[in-house]
Coordinates of C-alpha atoms in Angstrom, one line a residue:
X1 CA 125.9 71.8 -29.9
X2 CA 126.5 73.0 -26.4
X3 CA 123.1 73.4 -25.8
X4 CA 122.2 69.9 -26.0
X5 CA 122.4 67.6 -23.0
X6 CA 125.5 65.5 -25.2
X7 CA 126.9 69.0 -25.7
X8 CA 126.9 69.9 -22.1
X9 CA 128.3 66.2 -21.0
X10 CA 131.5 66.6 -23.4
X11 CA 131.9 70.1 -22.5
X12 CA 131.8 69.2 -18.8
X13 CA 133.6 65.8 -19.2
X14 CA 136.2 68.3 -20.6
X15 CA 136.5 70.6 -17.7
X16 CA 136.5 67.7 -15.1
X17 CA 139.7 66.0 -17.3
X18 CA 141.5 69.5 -17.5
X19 CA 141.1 70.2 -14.0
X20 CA 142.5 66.4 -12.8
X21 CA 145.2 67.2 -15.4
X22 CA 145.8 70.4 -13.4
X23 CA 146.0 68.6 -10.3
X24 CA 148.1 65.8 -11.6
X25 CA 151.2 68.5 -13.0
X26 CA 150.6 70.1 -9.1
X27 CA 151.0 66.8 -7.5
X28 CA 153.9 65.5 -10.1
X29 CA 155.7 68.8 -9.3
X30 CA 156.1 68.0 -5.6
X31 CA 157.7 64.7 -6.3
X32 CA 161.4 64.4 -6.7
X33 CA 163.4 62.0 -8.8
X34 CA 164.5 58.3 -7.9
X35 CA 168.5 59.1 -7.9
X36 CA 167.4 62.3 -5.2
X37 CA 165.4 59.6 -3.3
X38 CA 167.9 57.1 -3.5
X39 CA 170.5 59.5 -2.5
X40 CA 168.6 61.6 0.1
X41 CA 168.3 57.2 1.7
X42 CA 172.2 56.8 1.5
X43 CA 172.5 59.8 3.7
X44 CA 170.0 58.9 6.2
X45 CA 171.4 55.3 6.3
X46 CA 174.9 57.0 7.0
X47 CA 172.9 59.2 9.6
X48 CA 171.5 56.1 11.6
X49 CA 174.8 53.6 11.1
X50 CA 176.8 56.9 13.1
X51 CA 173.9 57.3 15.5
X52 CA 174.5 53.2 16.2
X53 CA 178.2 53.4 16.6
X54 CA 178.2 56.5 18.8
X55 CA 175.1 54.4 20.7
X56 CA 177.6 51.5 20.8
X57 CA 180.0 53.7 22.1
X58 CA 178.0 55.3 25.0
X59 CA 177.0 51.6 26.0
X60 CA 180.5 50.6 26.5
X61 CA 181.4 53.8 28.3
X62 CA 178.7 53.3 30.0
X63 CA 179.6 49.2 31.0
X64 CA 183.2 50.5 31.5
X65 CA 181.8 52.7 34.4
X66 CA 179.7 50.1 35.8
X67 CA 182.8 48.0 36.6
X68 CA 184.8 50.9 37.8
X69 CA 182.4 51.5 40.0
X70 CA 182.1 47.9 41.5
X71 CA 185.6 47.9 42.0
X72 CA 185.6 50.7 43.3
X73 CA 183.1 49.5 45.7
X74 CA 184.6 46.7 46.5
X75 CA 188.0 48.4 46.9
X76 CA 186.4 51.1 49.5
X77 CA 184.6 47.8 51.4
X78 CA 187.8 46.5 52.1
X79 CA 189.6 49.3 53.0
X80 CA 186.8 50.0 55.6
X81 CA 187.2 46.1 56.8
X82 CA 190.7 47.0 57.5
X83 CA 190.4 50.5 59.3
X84 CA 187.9 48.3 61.1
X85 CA 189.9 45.8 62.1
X86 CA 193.2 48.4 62.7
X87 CA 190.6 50.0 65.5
X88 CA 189.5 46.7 67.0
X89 CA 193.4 45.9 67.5
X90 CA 194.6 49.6 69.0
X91 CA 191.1 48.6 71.4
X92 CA 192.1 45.2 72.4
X93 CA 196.5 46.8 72.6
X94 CA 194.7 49.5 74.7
X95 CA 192.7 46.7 77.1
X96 CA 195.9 44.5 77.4
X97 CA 198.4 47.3 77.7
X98 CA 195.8 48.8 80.7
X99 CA 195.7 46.1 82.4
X100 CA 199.5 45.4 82.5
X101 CA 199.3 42.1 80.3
X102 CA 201.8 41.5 78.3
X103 CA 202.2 43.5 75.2

């Protein structure tokens, strides 16, 4: 029977089956189950809510800075106005107490 041309179909159609079974068990063996999915999911979801909040937290830090900083700013701008203003008035007591004016 294998000599015939039916023979040799069945006998190959045979081989080509076994050998896709074959490759079906290999591929089926690399998969993993739904609960390891589902649970391997949980803990990436727990990764990326943490990674938000500490994102959240570095954004306020971050804002918190910002503000300092323009206070800051605006605390150094008037403390040059005064020194500014402090050297204008020694200048002009200088002038007047120079030229014998009243002081």
């Amino acid at each position: 029977m294998p000599d015939d041309p039916i023979g040799r179909e069945i006998a190959q159609f045979r081989k080509d089956v076994k050998d896709d079974f074959t490759e079906l068990r290999s591929d089926l063996a690399g998969l993993v189950s739904r609960e390891v999915h589902d649970a391997h999911l949980g803990r990436v979801n727990d990764r990326v809510t943490n990674v938000e909040k500490s994102v959240e937290r570095l954004v306020g830090a971050l804002e918190a800075d910002k503000t300092a900083n323009i206070e800051r700013r605006a605390a150094d701008r008037r403390m040059v106005v005064g020194a500014m203003l402090a050297a204008a008035l020694s200048i002009v007591v200088d002038v007047v107490s120079a030229t014998g004016g009243p002081v």
